[in-house]
């Protein structure tokens, strides 16, 4: 999910009225819909990928994270490129890349091909999302009209998250697994044709230079770190490749921080991170998405593999998460005004912890009724956390830095979701594999079958179905028990991570904007110095 924005720093407040601006807005919103839809539509298809491509748990994590990491890693630089070279041009390129990546994903014959296709989709999404909002800021010159247009843009983003599981389930009931990707192709192509006629081009007259070094450093560093986390259950935490890739990832991310600190045109506005309202609020929203995306990664498999629901039925049962998120998000803004950001965000993260702990108590004999309260708590907590945290991030910056801050917040959302899938998924995989290896020890199981059994719950159930008889039934029971054991541990770990976030918020997050007045003088001085350096360059 994402609320990333990257409007031009020089967005006009008055000017000519574009005749087809509302038609253009519809084109932009529908294009945004497929980008946000893809954050959740895939989760419901994970069991189908296990059955069709024989994907293991670690491979499922890569299929999900390849999109999120590339999307988040390129979001800032793509927004800057759109401002410099033309927003419609970058938007159209993004739609073309997204359509091509979706078509390649739909007809992928292997897990590796699917992962690379998902990465290509992430490049397209990074070009589409910031361009849409920058174009809207240029199209709607009247402040009241612009506010309504941005409201529709935001609602579309939330709608995509809510519709993803249901649309994915509906498609899987009627077509093959690739349909969850192929559905993007005609929408993206139609959007590109409509945008060519209806959407005017625009660019930022200031034309900030591209940070051509920062983006690859950040993206490569995060990819290497995620590789170490995701592959650790298979290769071992102390294995040489795990340690090497993890160390290289941390080194690249450190290099990114040093580069951003010294370059005249940084991708990130580093002085903002000294403001606790900015940095702690961003950490809080990343933790909320960490828990939400990581939990959904597990629960969509639990609903289908353990409880036996079809893809569409599982999608319907995930809907309460998105529904309650949509209900509590507006309420969180009112609570923020009444009791302050610190109290609301701490409460929100505490609700998420409660939901994770509730879900960690699920048993093999449980049903959806046992899981529902945990899902509702998870959705309510995420809804309460995201809006006030995002408002704190944006409100802590001067107006000319709002675009950079919003794009940084969007990057934090994507990165938090990717880390959630990686960490929570790796914890599940490690426990599941350990349990199943113990079950198979001393039994004459062919290597190919053993690999399928230890690779994923879906693989184990497939082997059990082919074996049949008492042995098959015993294997299915053992595999479901091992998966649930791993899921309980993973959700407990996630609860501990978010609980640390509660402590951070209570200690470090200012309750209201006025609480940070003493910090702003130094930030303004740093801002002026940074701008002078940029002007000289």
Short mmCIF file of N, CA, C and O in Angstrom, two decimals, residues 194-244:
data_model
loop_
_atom_site.label_atom_id
_atom_site.label_comp_id
_atom_site.label_asym_id
_atom_site.label_seq_id
_atom_site.Cartn_x
_atom_site.Cartn_y
_atom_site.Cartn_z
N UNK A 194 -5.63 6.89 -23.58
CA UNK A 194 -6.44 8.02 -23.10
C UNK A 194 -5.56 9.17 -22.62
O UNK A 194 -5.86 10.35 -22.87
N UNK A 195 -4.46 8.83 -21.94
CA UNK A 195 -3.58 9.88 -21.42
C UNK A 195 -2.92 10.66 -22.56
O UNK A 195 -2.67 11.87 -22.44
N UNK A 196 -2.63 9.98 -23.66
CA UNK A 196 -2.00 10.65 -24.80
C UNK A 196 -2.89 11.79 -25.32
O UNK A 196 -2.39 12.84 -25.75
N UNK A 197 -4.22 11.59 -25.25
CA UNK A 197 -5.14 12.61 -25.77
C UNK A 197 -5.61 13.57 -24.69
O UNK A 197 -5.86 14.75 -24.97
N UNK A 198 -5.75 13.11 -23.46
CA UNK A 198 -6.43 13.91 -22.44
C UNK A 198 -5.49 14.58 -21.43
O UNK A 198 -5.86 15.60 -20.84
N UNK A 199 -4.32 14.02 -21.20
CA UNK A 199 -3.45 14.52 -20.13
C UNK A 199 -2.39 15.44 -20.73
O UNK A 199 -1.58 15.01 -21.57
N UNK A 200 -2.37 16.70 -20.32
CA UNK A 200 -1.33 17.61 -20.83
C UNK A 200 0.01 17.33 -20.16
O UNK A 200 0.06 16.81 -19.05
N UNK A 201 1.08 17.68 -20.85
CA UNK A 201 2.40 17.49 -20.27
C UNK A 201 2.77 18.71 -19.44
O UNK A 201 2.28 19.81 -19.66
N UNK A 202 3.61 18.50 -18.46
CA UNK A 202 4.10 19.60 -17.62
C UNK A 202 5.41 19.17 -17.00
O UNK A 202 5.75 17.99 -17.00
N UNK A 203 6.16 20.13 -16.47
CA UNK A 203 7.41 19.83 -15.80
C UNK A 203 7.71 20.93 -14.80
O UNK A 203 7.11 22.01 -14.85
N UNK A 204 8.60 20.65 -13.88
CA UNK A 204 9.00 21.62 -12.87
C UNK A 204 10.03 22.56 -13.48
O UNK A 204 11.08 22.11 -13.93
N UNK A 205 9.76 23.88 -13.53
CA UNK A 205 10.74 24.80 -14.12
C UNK A 205 12.06 24.83 -13.37
O UNK A 205 13.09 25.21 -13.93
N UNK A 206 12.06 24.43 -12.09
CA UNK A 206 13.32 24.43 -11.31
C UNK A 206 14.23 23.27 -11.70
O UNK A 206 15.45 23.36 -11.56
N UNK A 207 13.65 22.17 -12.16
CA UNK A 207 14.41 21.02 -12.67
C UNK A 207 15.54 20.60 -11.74
O UNK A 207 16.72 20.75 -12.04
N UNK A 208 15.18 20.06 -10.60
CA UNK A 208 16.20 19.57 -9.67
C UNK A 208 17.01 18.46 -10.31
O UNK A 208 16.46 17.59 -10.99
N UNK A 209 18.33 18.42 -10.10
CA UNK A 209 19.17 17.37 -10.69
C UNK A 209 18.80 15.99 -10.14
O UNK A 209 18.35 15.86 -9.01
N UNK A 210 19.02 14.99 -10.97
CA UNK A 210 18.79 13.61 -10.54
C UNK A 210 19.90 13.15 -9.59
O UNK A 210 21.06 13.52 -9.77
N UNK A 211 19.52 12.34 -8.62
CA UNK A 211 20.50 11.70 -7.75
C UNK A 211 20.77 10.32 -8.33
O UNK A 211 20.22 9.31 -7.88
N UNK A 212 21.64 10.27 -9.35
CA UNK A 212 21.87 9.03 -10.09
C UNK A 212 22.67 8.01 -9.30
O UNK A 212 22.73 6.84 -9.67
N UNK A 213 23.31 8.42 -8.20
CA UNK A 213 24.10 7.50 -7.38
C UNK A 213 23.27 6.96 -6.22
O UNK A 213 23.32 5.79 -5.90
N UNK A 214 22.47 7.83 -5.59
CA UNK A 214 21.72 7.44 -4.40
C UNK A 214 20.72 6.33 -4.66
O UNK A 214 20.62 5.38 -3.88
N UNK A 215 19.96 6.42 -5.77
CA UNK A 215 18.91 5.43 -6.04
C UNK A 215 19.47 4.02 -6.19
O UNK A 215 18.97 3.08 -5.54
N UNK A 216 20.50 3.78 -7.02
CA UNK A 216 21.01 2.41 -7.12
C UNK A 216 21.64 1.91 -5.83
O UNK A 216 21.55 0.71 -5.51
N UNK A 217 22.29 2.80 -5.07
CA UNK A 217 22.87 2.38 -3.79
C UNK A 217 21.78 1.89 -2.85
O UNK A 217 21.91 0.82 -2.22
N UNK A 218 20.69 2.66 -2.72
CA UNK A 218 19.61 2.30 -1.81
C UNK A 218 18.92 1.01 -2.25
O UNK A 218 18.66 0.11 -1.44
N UNK A 219 18.60 0.91 -3.54
CA UNK A 219 17.87 -0.26 -4.03
C UNK A 219 18.72 -1.53 -3.93
O UNK A 219 18.25 -2.57 -3.46
N UNK A 220 19.99 -1.44 -4.37
CA UNK A 220 20.86 -2.62 -4.31
C UNK A 220 21.12 -3.03 -2.86
O UNK A 220 21.13 -4.23 -2.54
N UNK A 221 21.33 -2.05 -1.98
CA UNK A 221 21.57 -2.38 -0.58
C UNK A 221 20.39 -3.10 0.05
O UNK A 221 20.56 -4.10 0.77
N UNK A 222 19.18 -2.60 -0.22
CA UNK A 222 17.99 -3.24 0.35
C UNK A 222 17.77 -4.63 -0.23
O UNK A 222 17.41 -5.57 0.49
N UNK A 223 18.01 -4.79 -1.54
CA UNK A 223 17.84 -6.10 -2.16
C UNK A 223 18.80 -7.13 -1.56
O UNK A 223 18.41 -8.27 -1.27
N UNK A 224 20.06 -6.74 -1.35
CA UNK A 224 21.03 -7.67 -0.78
C UNK A 224 20.67 -8.03 0.66
O UNK A 224 20.80 -9.18 1.08
N UNK A 225 20.22 -7.03 1.42
CA UNK A 225 19.82 -7.30 2.80
C UNK A 225 18.62 -8.24 2.85
O UNK A 225 18.57 -9.18 3.66
N UNK A 226 17.64 -8.01 1.98
CA UNK A 226 16.47 -8.88 1.93
C UNK A 226 16.86 -10.29 1.49
O UNK A 226 16.30 -11.28 1.99
N UNK A 227 17.81 -10.40 0.57
CA UNK A 227 18.27 -11.72 0.15
C UNK A 227 18.80 -12.51 1.35
O UNK A 227 18.46 -13.68 1.53
N UNK A 228 19.60 -11.84 2.17
CA UNK A 228 20.16 -12.51 3.35
C UNK A 228 19.05 -12.96 4.30
O UNK A 228 19.09 -14.07 4.85
N UNK A 229 18.04 -12.11 4.50
CA UNK A 229 16.94 -12.45 5.42
C UNK A 229 16.09 -13.59 4.87
O UNK A 229 15.79 -14.57 5.56
N UNK A 230 15.71 -13.49 3.59
CA UNK A 230 14.79 -14.45 3.00
C UNK A 230 15.45 -15.82 2.81
O UNK A 230 14.82 -16.87 3.03
N UNK A 231 16.73 -15.82 2.44
CA UNK A 231 17.41 -17.09 2.16
C UNK A 231 17.99 -17.75 3.41
O UNK A 231 18.43 -18.91 3.36
N UNK A 232 17.99 -17.04 4.53
CA UNK A 232 18.62 -17.59 5.75
C UNK A 232 18.00 -18.90 6.22
O UNK A 232 18.72 -19.78 6.70
N UNK A 233 16.65 -19.11 6.12
CA UNK A 233 16.12 -20.41 6.55
C UNK A 233 16.65 -21.58 5.72
O UNK A 233 16.78 -22.69 6.23
N UNK A 234 16.95 -21.33 4.44
CA UNK A 234 17.43 -22.39 3.57
C UNK A 234 18.93 -22.60 3.73
O UNK A 234 19.41 -23.73 3.83
N UNK A 235 19.68 -21.50 3.76
CA UNK A 235 21.14 -21.59 3.77
C UNK A 235 21.74 -21.54 5.17
O UNK A 235 22.90 -21.91 5.35
N UNK A 236 20.97 -21.02 6.15
CA UNK A 236 21.49 -20.87 7.51
C UNK A 236 21.97 -19.45 7.75
O UNK A 236 22.58 -18.83 6.87
N UNK A 237 21.73 -18.94 8.95
CA UNK A 237 22.14 -17.57 9.29
C UNK A 237 23.66 -17.42 9.29
O UNK A 237 24.18 -16.34 9.04
N UNK A 238 24.37 -18.51 9.60
CA UNK A 238 25.82 -18.42 9.69
C UNK A 238 26.52 -18.88 8.41
O UNK A 238 27.75 -18.99 8.38
N UNK A 239 25.76 -19.13 7.34
CA UNK A 239 26.36 -19.55 6.08
C UNK A 239 27.09 -18.38 5.44
O UNK A 239 26.69 -17.21 5.57
N UNK A 240 28.17 -18.69 4.71
CA UNK A 240 28.99 -17.64 4.10
C UNK A 240 28.19 -16.74 3.14
O UNK A 240 28.32 -15.51 3.21
N UNK A 241 27.33 -17.29 2.25
CA UNK A 241 26.56 -16.40 1.37
C UNK A 241 25.62 -15.46 2.15
O UNK A 241 25.48 -14.28 1.79
N UNK A 242 24.98 -15.97 3.18
CA UNK A 242 24.07 -15.14 3.98
C UNK A 242 24.83 -13.98 4.61
O UNK A 242 24.39 -12.82 4.54
N UNK A 243 25.95 -14.29 5.24
CA UNK A 243 26.73 -13.25 5.91
C UNK A 243 27.30 -12.26 4.88
O UNK A 243 27.29 -11.04 5.12
N UNK A 244 27.77 -12.78 3.73
CA UNK A 244 28.37 -11.90 2.73
C UNK A 244 27.34 -10.95 2.13
O UNK A 244 27.57 -9.74 2.02
#
